[in-house]
Amino acid sequence: MTPVHFAFSSTFILGLTGLAFHRHHLLSALLCLEGMMLSLFIALSLWALQLNSTSLSASPILLLAFSACEASAGLALLVATARTHGTDRLQNLNLLQC
C-alpha cells in the first residue's frame, strides 16, 4: 500500500469513526460526512489517473457535484433544526415527535 493510498484510506476511516462515535451535534456529523466524500473524491481521481482512462474522468466530478448537493441539503437541515428546536444537538431531535 502506497503512502497516498494509506492517506486517503485513513481519512475515510477517520471520518467514519467520527460519524459513528462523536455524534453530539449535527454540524460535526455533517463535517464527518463531507470529509468522507472528499476522501472518496481523491480516491476516484487517483484511480482514474492510474488507469489512464478518459471514460473514468467524469466520475470524480459527478461525485463532487453530489457532495455539494449533500452539503447544501445538510446545511438547510441544520438551519431548520436550529430555528425550530433552538439547538443542533442530535439528542434533542426525536423522530417520533411532531
mmCIF file of C-alpha atoms in Angstrom:
data_model
loop_
_atom_site.group_PDB
_atom_site.id
_atom_site.type_symbol
_atom_site.label_atom_id
_atom_site.label_comp_id
_atom_site.label_asym_id
_atom_site.label_seq_id
_atom_site.Cartn_x
_atom_site.Cartn_y
_atom_site.Cartn_z
ATOM 1 C CA MET A 1 0.000 0.000 0.000
ATOM 2 C CA THR A 2 1.479 3.300 -1.057
ATOM 3 C CA PRO A 3 1.514 6.293 1.291
ATOM 4 C CA VAL A 4 -1.069 8.053 -0.882
ATOM 5 C CA HIS A 5 -3.480 5.129 -0.640
ATOM 6 C CA PHE A 6 -2.877 4.947 3.093
ATOM 7 C CA ALA A 7 -3.587 8.680 3.441
ATOM 8 C CA PHE A 8 -6.991 8.675 1.774
ATOM 9 C CA SER A 9 -7.942 5.339 3.359
ATOM 10 C CA SER A 10 -7.147 6.649 6.820
ATOM 11 C CA THR A 11 -9.027 9.870 6.047
ATOM 12 C CA PHE A 12 -12.124 7.887 5.137
ATOM 13 C CA ILE A 13 -11.804 5.687 8.244
ATOM 14 C CA LEU A 14 -11.344 8.740 10.480
ATOM 15 C CA GLY A 15 -14.465 10.332 9.010
ATOM 16 C CA LEU A 16 -16.413 7.116 9.504
ATOM 17 C CA THR A 17 -15.328 6.730 13.127
ATOM 18 C CA GLY A 18 -16.094 10.387 13.786
ATOM 19 C CA LEU A 19 -19.555 9.882 12.366
ATOM 20 C CA ALA A 20 -20.111 6.716 14.382
ATOM 21 C CA PHE A 21 -18.781 7.781 17.775
ATOM 22 C CA HIS A 22 -18.933 11.586 18.033
ATOM 23 C CA ARG A 23 -22.475 12.413 17.004
ATOM 24 C CA HIS A 24 -23.278 15.137 19.500
ATOM 25 C CA HIS A 25 -24.012 17.957 17.097
ATOM 26 C CA LEU A 26 -25.496 17.896 13.611
ATOM 27 C CA LEU A 27 -22.690 20.115 12.329
ATOM 28 C CA SER A 28 -19.997 17.640 13.422
ATOM 29 C CA ALA A 29 -21.877 14.798 11.691
ATOM 30 C CA LEU A 30 -22.087 16.868 8.501
ATOM 31 C CA LEU A 31 -18.372 17.661 8.651
ATOM 32 C CA CYS A 32 -17.545 13.952 9.015
ATOM 33 C CA LEU A 33 -19.731 13.151 6.001
ATOM 34 C CA GLU A 34 -18.027 15.867 3.988
ATOM 35 C CA GLY A 35 -14.591 14.517 4.902
ATOM 36 C CA MET A 36 -15.635 11.063 3.769
ATOM 37 C CA MET A 37 -16.918 12.406 0.463
ATOM 38 C CA LEU A 38 -13.697 14.350 -0.166
ATOM 39 C CA SER A 39 -11.588 11.267 0.510
ATOM 40 C CA LEU A 40 -13.734 9.318 -1.972
ATOM 41 C CA PHE A 41 -13.225 12.126 -4.498
ATOM 42 C CA ILE A 42 -9.455 11.864 -4.097
ATOM 43 C CA ALA A 43 -9.613 8.069 -4.398
ATOM 44 C CA LEU A 44 -11.670 8.216 -7.607
ATOM 45 C CA SER A 45 -9.380 10.865 -9.069
ATOM 46 C CA LEU A 46 -6.265 8.826 -8.342
ATOM 47 C CA TRP A 47 -7.886 5.684 -9.710
ATOM 48 C CA ALA A 48 -8.768 7.446 -12.971
ATOM 49 C CA LEU A 49 -5.222 8.812 -13.245
ATOM 50 C CA GLN A 50 -3.612 5.431 -12.617
ATOM 51 C CA LEU A 51 -5.711 3.666 -15.244
ATOM 52 C CA ASN A 52 -5.174 6.443 -17.845
ATOM 53 C CA SER A 53 -8.793 6.098 -18.887
ATOM 54 C CA THR A 54 -10.761 9.001 -20.298
ATOM 55 C CA SER A 55 -14.088 7.288 -19.624
ATOM 56 C CA LEU A 56 -13.487 7.423 -15.855
ATOM 57 C CA SER A 57 -12.570 11.106 -15.763
ATOM 58 C CA ALA A 58 -16.171 12.266 -15.303
ATOM 59 C CA SER A 59 -16.773 10.126 -12.201
ATOM 60 C CA PRO A 60 -14.904 12.333 -9.677
ATOM 61 C CA ILE A 61 -16.643 15.461 -10.954
ATOM 62 C CA LEU A 62 -20.025 13.762 -10.647
ATOM 63 C CA LEU A 63 -19.191 12.681 -7.087
ATOM 64 C CA LEU A 64 -18.102 16.214 -6.233
ATOM 65 C CA ALA A 65 -21.392 17.587 -7.580
ATOM 66 C CA PHE A 66 -23.369 15.123 -5.455
ATOM 67 C CA SER A 67 -21.226 16.059 -2.474
ATOM 68 C CA ALA A 68 -22.041 19.745 -2.960
ATOM 69 C CA CYS A 69 -25.762 18.919 -3.145
ATOM 70 C CA GLU A 70 -25.463 16.834 0.025
ATOM 71 C CA ALA A 71 -23.691 19.670 1.821
ATOM 72 C CA SER A 72 -26.317 22.227 0.842
ATOM 73 C CA ALA A 73 -29.153 19.926 1.924
ATOM 74 C CA GLY A 74 -27.359 19.274 5.214
ATOM 75 C CA LEU A 75 -26.878 22.974 5.879
ATOM 76 C CA ALA A 76 -30.548 23.601 5.119
ATOM 77 C CA LEU A 77 -31.485 20.906 7.639
ATOM 78 C CA LEU A 78 -29.081 22.435 10.149
ATOM 79 C CA VAL A 79 -30.680 25.856 9.817
ATOM 80 C CA ALA A 80 -34.193 24.375 10.016
ATOM 81 C CA THR A 81 -33.446 22.389 13.170
ATOM 82 C CA ALA A 82 -31.674 25.327 14.793
ATOM 83 C CA ARG A 83 -34.711 27.510 14.150
ATOM 84 C CA THR A 84 -37.335 25.016 15.327
ATOM 85 C CA HIS A 85 -35.501 23.350 18.248
ATOM 86 C CA GLY A 86 -33.095 26.128 19.208
ATOM 87 C CA THR A 87 -30.061 23.827 19.076
ATOM 88 C CA ASP A 88 -28.296 21.444 16.735
ATOM 89 C CA ARG A 89 -27.746 18.667 19.293
ATOM 90 C CA LEU A 90 -28.779 15.323 17.873
ATOM 91 C CA GLN A 91 -30.007 14.029 21.237
ATOM 92 C CA ASN A 92 -32.790 16.636 21.287
ATOM 93 C CA LEU A 93 -34.134 15.531 17.924
ATOM 94 C CA ASN A 94 -36.754 12.810 18.251
ATOM 95 C CA LEU A 95 -38.272 11.487 15.048
ATOM 96 C CA LEU A 96 -41.378 10.205 16.847
ATOM 97 C CA GLN A 97 -42.478 13.703 17.919
ATOM 98 C CA CYS A 98 -44.137 16.191 15.596
#
